[in-house]
């Protein structure tokens, strides 16, 4: 089930909230667990075994660590449990996500094995694997206590807010709130607002960007070759907007739903497209993933407190893994290495010498071409678009089809770009600021706050119904 | 920066936030409630001309792999109550996204094949086509799956109609590949494909040879609106293939057994008249009339004057181009369907895809039908089989028309020339056309198609299968 579907909003979430607020504090965790398991099972009940199994291994290894330490003191070696955890979880991730890719490459090189198995990627495995590993490692490091009850750890790993599309919430962030959370009306409001804005961001903005990007960058080498240079640029700009609006909308919805019931998840995106450098971009983009690699890979490898050579190695490892995490295909690895290149360039060559304005433009261009690499798993298509954007092999500079799309979306495009900046939030804050002294502005700000969630929900509903609009030439009754 | 509010201000903020939560909850509950009104869930969409998703049936397999639940999700949103109204509202909003310019290109350009020169390749083309015809026999053809193995030609072999939904979608892509929009009219750009051309002609040559001496085969290739209605200058800008050249080439590689009927040259001479709809991809019956005149010349009979027929008008037609584009200029100026009722009879019979028989009218009164459905006035729309018996003619003459929807408005003109007109839509028919023609001992087999549609490989494969 996806958040941006009518079934989720009007059936699942509505039922979840009604039951949650009616069932009494004692049962709330159980309610969330049951709903989460149903939610996960919606994508194919058989993978529920995997989620429950991995959670069990994590719960068991962490519990063992805690017991050993309690029995024999803190110095007792418990690394074996950590090893078991990592082998099992990363092993399963490897099998389900990367085995097909690895065998495909081996097959291409050696012709063996004869047929490459098609393994279906279980929903959310990349996210919950990382969440569970972070939990066991944190217990190992003594940063957090082991959860004594299995079902509560399962609640953490399967919680439908973040289980299938992030953010990667650390166990320590919510450890306390699993047992003690207070529902404050201000939290509920903030949650409702974040959720509804996220839903609108996805259903209206991201989906429309996707429609425009798909029409400009149709699948297949032959179709792409028929596109003009301007069409490719416009298509990639729409894709760049789509991917941020889509992904951050999911995080907003997750964080919002958490807030409604008293969970405080950390921010996952902080307006990445206003970044002044590539390094800055990665502090703002998918923060929960970058901090995961920072805390569990980069720093254990020595971080930056090592020789330059080793530091470059550490960076290379992190960026190779970041690329690989996004998908089992070479283009994602190239995408990670693309960023490695620019991060090293900033560190050793550019340093702080770039003027601010230039920095922003440079960052956007690096990110845009990064998305070109990211978008096309087929290296042939990637080649066509990369070349075409520089006029090589494209079907002319521009044409009427591109103008039509551009004009058709011109106001939308401006709006979508503004939606990637903090403008709305700043204006809202400003209104409340002025409102302290000015009653009219104060009322306006309050009314705006009051209608925003309901209005966003109505508009999103229209967009979600409209999304399945599929007219036929001939009657298909 | 820490903001400080007075106590009263804090209370107001709290109050409005609580109101905001209640409003949100209200909309959510309303949405949930409407979603539960199962009786109000639509089954079809007039607007989209399609059946909406059905509630999936439960199987263990689809349950375990998640397909069942994903279909439930699709069903829930596809049949959400008040769908058509909500979709319209959403389209109004999307209209605010930007500017609808007067001239637009919607879709994607496609690589067209070069149209070979008629004079040079006549010989080569025919041989190539002929060769193709023989090799074609060996290729597995889905339409033959249901063919009986009996070799007696007296018996009509049954065929399984193809997955018509998939077929329609391909046709749709073909027609709407790239649309040129000018004011309140859209024009579909044509792209020539050499292989499909050769194979199509081969199939026709094949059936003409097979029926030689018994049934005359006519091939009518109808251009689409851009080729007829746009000026030479505009056509050049569109970067598609030249339809006149293409039709000439198709006709040039046909064997002498196939009679060809000129279309595009005549239609272009009349292109200041209402020959094509502006909001729909079909031609008008007036255009079909001019082609009917040409057909009569080739057949050697006299065509009736247009004034011979009773005329009916159905206003407010917003067709397929409008459904796709939602263009406001079109909405402000809908098309009118003018239909000419045959003199001999207006009665007919058709069989639907479930095999059910319907008594209908050649020109049906669609005045009260949805604005998207007005072209349905002609011969009951696209059906597996339609039969029109003219009681005024008793000479035993008959013809079989093999067609897609372009043929619908052409058929009424044939009614006054044959005792029986059989109409088969190749997308839905369940009989082998060659056998059918032989069994009915038809005088003429008239194959009438829009040039864009026979540019689809699966359509050509399908027709080839039905004609052998």
PDB file of C-alpha atoms in Angstrom, chain B residues 173-437:
ATOM      1  CA  UNK B 173      -1.071   4.844 -29.365  1.00  0.00           C
ATOM      2  CA  UNK B 174      -0.819   4.728 -33.115  1.00  0.00           C
ATOM      3  CA  UNK B 175      -3.401   7.460 -33.641  1.00  0.00           C
ATOM      4  CA  UNK B 176      -2.337   9.610 -30.746  1.00  0.00           C
ATOM      5  CA  UNK B 177       1.395   9.125 -31.168  1.00  0.00           C
ATOM      6  CA  UNK B 178       1.764  12.767 -32.047  1.00  0.00           C
ATOM      7  CA  UNK B 179      -1.098  15.240 -32.271  1.00  0.00           C
ATOM      8  CA  UNK B 180      -0.905  18.663 -33.854  1.00  0.00           C
ATOM      9  CA  UNK B 181      -3.415  20.952 -32.170  1.00  0.00           C
ATOM     10  CA  UNK B 182      -4.518  24.108 -33.885  1.00  0.00           C
ATOM     11  CA  UNK B 183      -7.242  26.167 -32.237  1.00  0.00           C
ATOM     12  CA  UNK B 184     -10.197  23.864 -31.687  1.00  0.00           C
ATOM     13  CA  UNK B 185      -8.956  20.998 -33.846  1.00  0.00           C
ATOM     14  CA  UNK B 186      -6.388  18.235 -33.453  1.00  0.00           C
ATOM     15  CA  UNK B 187      -4.613  16.417 -36.276  1.00  0.00           C
ATOM     16  CA  UNK B 188      -2.844  13.137 -35.994  1.00  0.00           C
ATOM     17  CA  UNK B 189       0.595  12.900 -37.578  1.00  0.00           C
ATOM     18  CA  UNK B 190       1.176   9.892 -39.817  1.00  0.00           C
ATOM     19  CA  UNK B 191       4.321   7.740 -39.797  1.00  0.00           C
ATOM     20  CA  UNK B 192       4.866   5.253 -42.622  1.00  0.00           C
ATOM     21  CA  UNK B 193       6.173   1.751 -41.799  1.00  0.00           C
ATOM     22  CA  UNK B 194       7.553  -0.295 -44.663  1.00  0.00           C
ATOM     23  CA  UNK B 195       7.155  -3.804 -43.238  1.00  0.00           C
ATOM     24  CA  UNK B 196       3.583  -3.265 -42.171  1.00  0.00           C
ATOM     25  CA  UNK B 197       2.775  -1.875 -45.600  1.00  0.00           C
ATOM     26  CA  UNK B 198       4.290  -4.844 -47.409  1.00  0.00           C
ATOM     27  CA  UNK B 199       2.588  -7.367 -45.165  1.00  0.00           C
ATOM     28  CA  UNK B 200      -0.791  -5.683 -45.379  1.00  0.00           C
ATOM     29  CA  UNK B 201      -0.735  -5.572 -49.146  1.00  0.00           C
ATOM     30  CA  UNK B 202       0.491  -9.160 -49.255  1.00  0.00           C
ATOM     31  CA  UNK B 203      -2.535 -10.249 -47.244  1.00  0.00           C
ATOM     32  CA  UNK B 204      -4.868  -8.424 -49.639  1.00  0.00           C
ATOM     33  CA  UNK B 205      -3.141  -9.808 -52.728  1.00  0.00           C
ATOM     34  CA  UNK B 206      -3.405 -13.224 -51.219  1.00  0.00           C
ATOM     35  CA  UNK B 207      -7.138 -13.051 -50.552  1.00  0.00           C
ATOM     36  CA  UNK B 208      -7.830 -11.491 -53.976  1.00  0.00           C
ATOM     37  CA  UNK B 209      -6.019 -14.339 -55.687  1.00  0.00           C
ATOM     38  CA  UNK B 210      -7.915 -16.843 -53.589  1.00  0.00           C
ATOM     39  CA  UNK B 211     -11.296 -15.290 -54.420  1.00  0.00           C
ATOM     40  CA  UNK B 212     -10.555 -14.551 -58.076  1.00  0.00           C
ATOM     41  CA  UNK B 213     -13.558 -15.088 -60.322  1.00  0.00           C
ATOM     42  CA  UNK B 214     -16.003 -15.250 -57.405  1.00  0.00           C
ATOM     43  CA  UNK B 215     -15.662 -12.112 -55.332  1.00  0.00           C
ATOM     44  CA  UNK B 216     -14.174  -8.743 -56.197  1.00  0.00           C
ATOM     45  CA  UNK B 217     -11.842  -7.342 -53.554  1.00  0.00           C
ATOM     46  CA  UNK B 218     -11.784  -3.591 -53.005  1.00  0.00           C
ATOM     47  CA  UNK B 219      -9.176  -1.828 -50.955  1.00  0.00           C
ATOM     48  CA  UNK B 220     -10.041   1.572 -49.560  1.00  0.00           C
ATOM     49  CA  UNK B 221      -7.305   3.308 -47.613  1.00  0.00           C
ATOM     50  CA  UNK B 222      -8.592   6.368 -45.828  1.00  0.00           C
ATOM     51  CA  UNK B 223      -6.123   9.078 -44.889  1.00  0.00           C
ATOM     52  CA  UNK B 224      -6.321  10.650 -41.460  1.00  0.00           C
ATOM     53  CA  UNK B 225      -7.276  14.253 -40.988  1.00  0.00           C
ATOM     54  CA  UNK B 226      -3.842  15.868 -41.154  1.00  0.00           C
ATOM     55  CA  UNK B 227      -3.220  14.522 -44.655  1.00  0.00           C
ATOM     56  CA  UNK B 228      -6.484  15.925 -45.957  1.00  0.00           C
ATOM     57  CA  UNK B 229      -7.193  19.075 -44.018  1.00  0.00           C
ATOM     58  CA  UNK B 230      -3.791  20.711 -43.500  1.00  0.00           C
ATOM     59  CA  UNK B 231      -1.994  22.839 -46.046  1.00  0.00           C
ATOM     60  CA  UNK B 232       1.195  21.578 -47.684  1.00  0.00           C
ATOM     61  CA  UNK B 233       3.230  24.049 -45.655  1.00  0.00           C
ATOM     62  CA  UNK B 234       1.807  22.910 -42.360  1.00  0.00           C
ATOM     63  CA  UNK B 235       2.249  19.266 -43.282  1.00  0.00           C
ATOM     64  CA  UNK B 236       5.926  19.831 -44.004  1.00  0.00           C
ATOM     65  CA  UNK B 237       6.423  21.283 -40.548  1.00  0.00           C
ATOM     66  CA  UNK B 238       4.944  18.200 -38.888  1.00  0.00           C
ATOM     67  CA  UNK B 239       7.811  15.931 -39.897  1.00  0.00           C
ATOM     68  CA  UNK B 240       5.601  12.871 -40.403  1.00  0.00           C
ATOM     69  CA  UNK B 241       5.211  10.916 -43.658  1.00  0.00           C
ATOM     70  CA  UNK B 242       3.287  12.152 -46.688  1.00  0.00           C
ATOM     71  CA  UNK B 243      -0.023  10.296 -46.741  1.00  0.00           C
ATOM     72  CA  UNK B 244      -0.730  10.774 -50.417  1.00  0.00           C
ATOM     73  CA  UNK B 245       2.641   9.286 -51.269  1.00  0.00           C
ATOM     74  CA  UNK B 246       2.043   6.476 -48.796  1.00  0.00           C
ATOM     75  CA  UNK B 247      -1.413   5.571 -50.150  1.00  0.00           C
ATOM     76  CA  UNK B 248      -0.044   5.699 -53.697  1.00  0.00           C
ATOM     77  CA  UNK B 249       2.689   3.315 -52.646  1.00  0.00           C
ATOM     78  CA  UNK B 250       0.284   0.908 -50.942  1.00  0.00           C
ATOM     79  CA  UNK B 251      -1.896   0.876 -54.053  1.00  0.00           C
ATOM     80  CA  UNK B 252       1.064   0.542 -56.390  1.00  0.00           C
ATOM     81  CA  UNK B 253       2.312  -2.722 -54.940  1.00  0.00           C
ATOM     82  CA  UNK B 254      -1.101  -4.351 -55.015  1.00  0.00           C
ATOM     83  CA  UNK B 255      -1.798  -6.980 -57.622  1.00  0.00           C
ATOM     84  CA  UNK B 256      -4.310  -6.234 -60.383  1.00  0.00           C
ATOM     85  CA  UNK B 257      -6.846  -8.471 -58.647  1.00  0.00           C
ATOM     86  CA  UNK B 258      -7.356  -5.878 -55.925  1.00  0.00           C
ATOM     87  CA  UNK B 259      -9.437  -2.898 -56.991  1.00  0.00           C
ATOM     88  CA  UNK B 260      -8.316   0.350 -55.443  1.00  0.00           C
ATOM     89  CA  UNK B 261     -10.449   3.345 -54.665  1.00  0.00           C
ATOM     90  CA  UNK B 262      -8.950   6.802 -54.607  1.00  0.00           C
ATOM     91  CA  UNK B 263      -9.469   8.676 -51.378  1.00  0.00           C
ATOM     92  CA  UNK B 264      -6.948  11.344 -50.560  1.00  0.00           C
ATOM     93  CA  UNK B 265      -6.867  13.182 -53.889  1.00  0.00           C
ATOM     94  CA  UNK B 266     -10.638  13.628 -53.936  1.00  0.00           C
ATOM     95  CA  UNK B 267     -10.807  14.526 -50.277  1.00  0.00           C
ATOM     96  CA  UNK B 268      -8.097  17.148 -50.598  1.00  0.00           C
ATOM     97  CA  UNK B 269     -10.080  18.790 -53.408  1.00  0.00           C
ATOM     98  CA  UNK B 270     -12.959  19.168 -50.969  1.00  0.00           C
ATOM     99  CA  UNK B 271     -10.960  20.091 -47.910  1.00  0.00           C
ATOM    100  CA  UNK B 272     -12.780  23.356 -47.389  1.00  0.00           C
ATOM    101  CA  UNK B 273     -15.784  21.225 -46.382  1.00  0.00           C
ATOM    102  CA  UNK B 274     -16.522  19.463 -43.081  1.00  0.00           C
ATOM    103  CA  UNK B 275     -14.670  16.220 -43.841  1.00  0.00           C
ATOM    104  CA  UNK B 276     -13.169  15.399 -40.459  1.00  0.00           C
ATOM    105  CA  UNK B 277     -14.198  16.065 -36.916  1.00  0.00           C
ATOM    106  CA  UNK B 278     -12.054  18.543 -35.082  1.00  0.00           C
ATOM    107  CA  UNK B 279     -12.441  16.931 -31.655  1.00  0.00           C
ATOM    108  CA  UNK B 280     -12.393  13.292 -32.777  1.00  0.00           C
ATOM    109  CA  UNK B 281     -10.096  11.135 -34.869  1.00  0.00           C
ATOM    110  CA  UNK B 282     -12.825   9.960 -37.304  1.00  0.00           C
ATOM    111  CA  UNK B 283     -13.891  11.331 -40.650  1.00  0.00           C
ATOM    112  CA  UNK B 284     -17.406  12.677 -41.209  1.00  0.00           C
ATOM    113  CA  UNK B 285     -19.977  10.903 -43.293  1.00  0.00           C
ATOM    114  CA  UNK B 286     -19.620  13.637 -45.894  1.00  0.00           C
ATOM    115  CA  UNK B 287     -16.022  12.556 -46.460  1.00  0.00           C
ATOM    116  CA  UNK B 288     -17.183   8.956 -46.643  1.00  0.00           C
ATOM    117  CA  UNK B 289     -19.702  10.064 -49.281  1.00  0.00           C
ATOM    118  CA  UNK B 290     -16.992  11.371 -51.618  1.00  0.00           C
ATOM    119  CA  UNK B 291     -15.120   8.111 -51.272  1.00  0.00           C
ATOM    120  CA  UNK B 292     -18.374   6.234 -51.879  1.00  0.00           C
ATOM    121  CA  UNK B 293     -18.698   8.152 -55.184  1.00  0.00           C
ATOM    122  CA  UNK B 294     -15.219   6.971 -56.153  1.00  0.00           C
ATOM    123  CA  UNK B 295     -16.093   3.442 -55.122  1.00  0.00           C
ATOM    124  CA  UNK B 296     -19.159   3.522 -57.410  1.00  0.00           C
ATOM    125  CA  UNK B 297     -16.992   4.647 -60.318  1.00  0.00           C
ATOM    126  CA  UNK B 298     -14.623   1.734 -59.800  1.00  0.00           C
ATOM    127  CA  UNK B 299     -17.476  -0.728 -59.395  1.00  0.00           C
ATOM    128  CA  UNK B 300     -19.269   0.727 -62.398  1.00  0.00           C
ATOM    129  CA  UNK B 301     -22.534   1.656 -60.740  1.00  0.00           C
ATOM    130  CA  UNK B 302     -24.183   4.994 -60.274  1.00  0.00           C
ATOM    131  CA  UNK B 303     -23.843   6.758 -56.947  1.00  0.00           C
ATOM    132  CA  UNK B 304     -26.861   8.384 -55.371  1.00  0.00           C
ATOM    133  CA  UNK B 305     -26.881  12.117 -54.798  1.00  0.00           C
ATOM    134  CA  UNK B 306     -26.471  13.267 -51.252  1.00  0.00           C
ATOM    135  CA  UNK B 307     -29.943  14.825 -51.430  1.00  0.00           C
ATOM    136  CA  UNK B 308     -31.337  11.307 -51.980  1.00  0.00           C
ATOM    137  CA  UNK B 309     -30.922  10.533 -48.266  1.00  0.00           C
ATOM    138  CA  UNK B 310     -32.723  11.732 -45.183  1.00  0.00           C
ATOM    139  CA  UNK B 311     -30.345  13.731 -43.057  1.00  0.00           C
ATOM    140  CA  UNK B 312     -30.004  13.627 -39.274  1.00  0.00           C
ATOM    141  CA  UNK B 313     -27.888  15.855 -37.068  1.00  0.00           C
ATOM    142  CA  UNK B 314     -26.456  15.169 -33.653  1.00  0.00           C
ATOM    143  CA  UNK B 315     -24.961  18.226 -32.072  1.00  0.00           C
ATOM    144  CA  UNK B 316     -22.516  18.646 -29.239  1.00  0.00           C
ATOM    145  CA  UNK B 317     -20.038  15.909 -30.127  1.00  0.00           C
ATOM    146  CA  UNK B 318     -16.762  15.956 -28.177  1.00  0.00           C
ATOM    147  CA  UNK B 319     -14.754  13.005 -29.368  1.00  0.00           C
ATOM    148  CA  UNK B 320     -11.528  11.196 -28.644  1.00  0.00           C
ATOM    149  CA  UNK B 321      -9.147  14.082 -29.190  1.00  0.00           C
ATOM    150  CA  UNK B 322     -11.106  16.042 -26.647  1.00  0.00           C
ATOM    151  CA  UNK B 323     -11.008  13.158 -24.124  1.00  0.00           C
ATOM    152  CA  UNK B 324      -7.261  13.022 -24.450  1.00  0.00           C
ATOM    153  CA  UNK B 325      -6.477  16.708 -24.552  1.00  0.00           C
ATOM    154  CA  UNK B 326      -9.295  18.253 -22.534  1.00  0.00           C
ATOM    155  CA  UNK B 327      -8.812  21.275 -24.766  1.00  0.00           C
ATOM    156  CA  UNK B 328     -10.967  24.261 -23.805  1.00  0.00           C
ATOM    157  CA  UNK B 329     -11.222  25.579 -27.377  1.00  0.00           C
ATOM    158  CA  UNK B 330     -12.780  22.270 -28.370  1.00  0.00           C
ATOM    159  CA  UNK B 331     -15.138  22.353 -25.455  1.00  0.00           C
ATOM    160  CA  UNK B 332     -16.308  25.804 -26.512  1.00  0.00           C
ATOM    161  CA  UNK B 333     -16.953  24.605 -30.041  1.00  0.00           C
ATOM    162  CA  UNK B 334     -18.050  20.961 -30.212  1.00  0.00           C
ATOM    163  CA  UNK B 335     -18.521  18.975 -33.427  1.00  0.00           C
ATOM    164  CA  UNK B 336     -21.784  18.013 -35.077  1.00  0.00           C
ATOM    165  CA  UNK B 337     -22.347  14.523 -36.444  1.00  0.00           C
ATOM    166  CA  UNK B 338     -24.373  14.583 -39.663  1.00  0.00           C
ATOM    167  CA  UNK B 339     -25.765  11.210 -40.674  1.00  0.00           C
ATOM    168  CA  UNK B 340     -27.489  10.108 -43.888  1.00  0.00           C
ATOM    169  CA  UNK B 341     -30.168   7.454 -43.531  1.00  0.00           C
ATOM    170  CA  UNK B 342     -30.238   4.851 -46.327  1.00  0.00           C
ATOM    171  CA  UNK B 343     -33.453   4.799 -48.379  1.00  0.00           C
ATOM    172  CA  UNK B 344     -33.930   1.042 -48.548  1.00  0.00           C
ATOM    173  CA  UNK B 345     -34.024   0.394 -44.825  1.00  0.00           C
ATOM    174  CA  UNK B 346     -32.808   1.757 -41.536  1.00  0.00           C
ATOM    175  CA  UNK B 347     -33.052  -1.640 -39.827  1.00  0.00           C
ATOM    176  CA  UNK B 348     -30.144  -3.875 -39.051  1.00  0.00           C
ATOM    177  CA  UNK B 349     -29.020  -6.615 -36.719  1.00  0.00           C
ATOM    178  CA  UNK B 350     -25.785  -6.847 -34.817  1.00  0.00           C
ATOM    179  CA  UNK B 351     -24.150  -9.350 -32.517  1.00  0.00           C
ATOM    180  CA  UNK B 352     -22.157  -8.088 -29.555  1.00  0.00           C
ATOM    181  CA  UNK B 353     -18.985  -9.613 -28.135  1.00  0.00           C
ATOM    182  CA  UNK B 354     -21.046 -11.913 -25.919  1.00  0.00           C
ATOM    183  CA  UNK B 355     -22.785 -13.250 -29.018  1.00  0.00           C
ATOM    184  CA  UNK B 356     -26.057 -11.594 -28.145  1.00  0.00           C
ATOM    185  CA  UNK B 357     -28.262 -10.483 -31.037  1.00  0.00           C
ATOM    186  CA  UNK B 358     -29.602  -6.923 -31.212  1.00  0.00           C
ATOM    187  CA  UNK B 359     -32.112  -5.335 -33.565  1.00  0.00           C
ATOM    188  CA  UNK B 360     -30.823  -1.881 -34.221  1.00  0.00           C
ATOM    189  CA  UNK B 361     -30.799   1.042 -36.670  1.00  0.00           C
ATOM    190  CA  UNK B 362     -28.250   1.827 -39.344  1.00  0.00           C
ATOM    191  CA  UNK B 363     -28.462   5.419 -38.163  1.00  0.00           C
ATOM    192  CA  UNK B 364     -29.418   5.266 -34.516  1.00  0.00           C
ATOM    193  CA  UNK B 365     -30.816   8.249 -32.682  1.00  0.00           C
ATOM    194  CA  UNK B 366     -28.004   9.189 -30.278  1.00  0.00           C
ATOM    195  CA  UNK B 367     -29.327  12.630 -29.467  1.00  0.00           C
ATOM    196  CA  UNK B 368     -29.639  11.855 -25.774  1.00  0.00           C
ATOM    197  CA  UNK B 369     -26.324   9.984 -25.562  1.00  0.00           C
ATOM    198  CA  UNK B 370     -23.197  11.344 -23.909  1.00  0.00           C
ATOM    199  CA  UNK B 371     -21.372  13.980 -25.907  1.00  0.00           C
ATOM    200  CA  UNK B 372     -18.461  11.567 -26.343  1.00  0.00           C
ATOM    201  CA  UNK B 373     -20.663   8.905 -27.970  1.00  0.00           C
ATOM    202  CA  UNK B 374     -22.205  10.600 -30.991  1.00  0.00           C
ATOM    203  CA  UNK B 375     -20.143   8.728 -33.574  1.00  0.00           C
ATOM    204  CA  UNK B 376     -21.891   5.609 -32.271  1.00  0.00           C
ATOM    205  CA  UNK B 377     -24.886   6.577 -34.409  1.00  0.00           C
ATOM    206  CA  UNK B 378     -23.421   4.639 -37.351  1.00  0.00           C
ATOM    207  CA  UNK B 379     -24.335   0.928 -37.610  1.00  0.00           C
ATOM    208  CA  UNK B 380     -24.298   0.375 -33.850  1.00  0.00           C
ATOM    209  CA  UNK B 381     -20.589   1.088 -33.459  1.00  0.00           C
ATOM    210  CA  UNK B 382     -17.823  -1.516 -33.555  1.00  0.00           C
ATOM    211  CA  UNK B 383     -19.244  -5.038 -33.385  1.00  0.00           C
ATOM    212  CA  UNK B 384     -18.096  -8.538 -34.231  1.00  0.00           C
ATOM    213  CA  UNK B 385     -20.810  -8.733 -36.920  1.00  0.00           C
ATOM    214  CA  UNK B 386     -23.526  -6.522 -38.347  1.00  0.00           C
ATOM    215  CA  UNK B 387     -26.017  -7.508 -41.050  1.00  0.00           C
ATOM    216  CA  UNK B 388     -28.211  -5.125 -43.022  1.00  0.00           C
ATOM    217  CA  UNK B 389     -30.905  -6.600 -45.297  1.00  0.00           C
ATOM    218  CA  UNK B 390     -32.412  -4.227 -47.847  1.00  0.00           C
ATOM    219  CA  UNK B 391     -35.986  -5.395 -48.623  1.00  0.00           C
ATOM    220  CA  UNK B 392     -36.106  -3.194 -51.754  1.00  0.00           C
ATOM    221  CA  UNK B 393     -33.419  -5.240 -53.505  1.00  0.00           C
ATOM    222  CA  UNK B 394     -34.110  -8.847 -54.399  1.00  0.00           C
ATOM    223  CA  UNK B 395     -31.241  -9.755 -56.703  1.00  0.00           C
ATOM    224  CA  UNK B 396     -29.325 -11.771 -54.135  1.00  0.00           C
ATOM    225  CA  UNK B 397     -26.388  -9.333 -54.254  1.00  0.00           C
ATOM    226  CA  UNK B 398     -24.212  -9.046 -51.194  1.00  0.00           C
ATOM    227  CA  UNK B 399     -20.971  -7.609 -49.940  1.00  0.00           C
ATOM    228  CA  UNK B 400     -18.756  -8.156 -46.931  1.00  0.00           C
ATOM    229  CA  UNK B 401     -17.137  -5.106 -45.370  1.00  0.00           C
ATOM    230  CA  UNK B 402     -14.029  -5.697 -43.300  1.00  0.00           C
ATOM    231  CA  UNK B 403     -13.386  -2.549 -41.334  1.00  0.00           C
ATOM    232  CA  UNK B 404     -12.476  -0.676 -38.208  1.00  0.00           C
ATOM    233  CA  UNK B 405     -14.453   2.321 -36.976  1.00  0.00           C
ATOM    234  CA  UNK B 406     -13.695   4.447 -40.068  1.00  0.00           C
ATOM    235  CA  UNK B 407     -15.885   2.074 -42.039  1.00  0.00           C
ATOM    236  CA  UNK B 408     -18.919   2.709 -39.832  1.00  0.00           C
ATOM    237  CA  UNK B 409     -20.049   5.866 -41.611  1.00  0.00           C
ATOM    238  CA  UNK B 410     -19.216   4.423 -45.050  1.00  0.00           C
ATOM    239  CA  UNK B 411     -21.458   1.352 -44.705  1.00  0.00           C
ATOM    240  CA  UNK B 412     -24.821   3.231 -44.787  1.00  0.00           C
ATOM    241  CA  UNK B 413     -24.119   4.260 -48.409  1.00  0.00           C
ATOM    242  CA  UNK B 414     -23.709   0.620 -49.428  1.00  0.00           C
ATOM    243  CA  UNK B 415     -27.131  -0.370 -48.115  1.00  0.00           C
ATOM    244  CA  UNK B 416     -28.968   0.906 -51.204  1.00  0.00           C
ATOM    245  CA  UNK B 417     -26.781  -1.138 -53.568  1.00  0.00           C
ATOM    246  CA  UNK B 418     -26.852  -4.645 -52.106  1.00  0.00           C
ATOM    247  CA  UNK B 419     -29.548  -6.966 -50.875  1.00  0.00           C
ATOM    248  CA  UNK B 420     -27.331  -7.879 -47.954  1.00  0.00           C
ATOM    249  CA  UNK B 421     -24.416  -6.015 -46.397  1.00  0.00           C
ATOM    250  CA  UNK B 422     -22.311  -8.030 -43.943  1.00  0.00           C
ATOM    251  CA  UNK B 423     -19.993  -5.992 -41.753  1.00  0.00           C
ATOM    252  CA  UNK B 424     -17.124  -7.527 -39.802  1.00  0.00           C
ATOM    253  CA  UNK B 425     -14.914  -5.568 -37.439  1.00  0.00           C
ATOM    254  CA  UNK B 426     -11.606  -7.372 -37.543  1.00  0.00           C
ATOM    255  CA  UNK B 427     -10.863  -6.577 -33.919  1.00  0.00           C
ATOM    256  CA  UNK B 428     -13.856  -8.452 -32.596  1.00  0.00           C
ATOM    257  CA  UNK B 429     -14.942 -10.888 -35.279  1.00  0.00           C
ATOM    258  CA  UNK B 430     -15.057 -14.557 -34.454  1.00  0.00           C
ATOM    259  CA  UNK B 431     -15.105 -15.875 -38.022  1.00  0.00           C
ATOM    260  CA  UNK B 432     -12.427 -16.344 -40.615  1.00  0.00           C
ATOM    261  CA  UNK B 433     -13.196 -13.685 -43.222  1.00  0.00           C
ATOM    262  CA  UNK B 434     -12.053 -15.667 -46.251  1.00  0.00           C
ATOM    263  CA  UNK B 435     -14.311 -18.577 -45.315  1.00  0.00           C
ATOM    264  CA  UNK B 436     -17.149 -16.222 -44.517  1.00  0.00           C
ATOM    265  CA  UNK B 437     -16.962 -14.503 -47.909  1.00  0.00           C
TER     266      UNK B 437
END
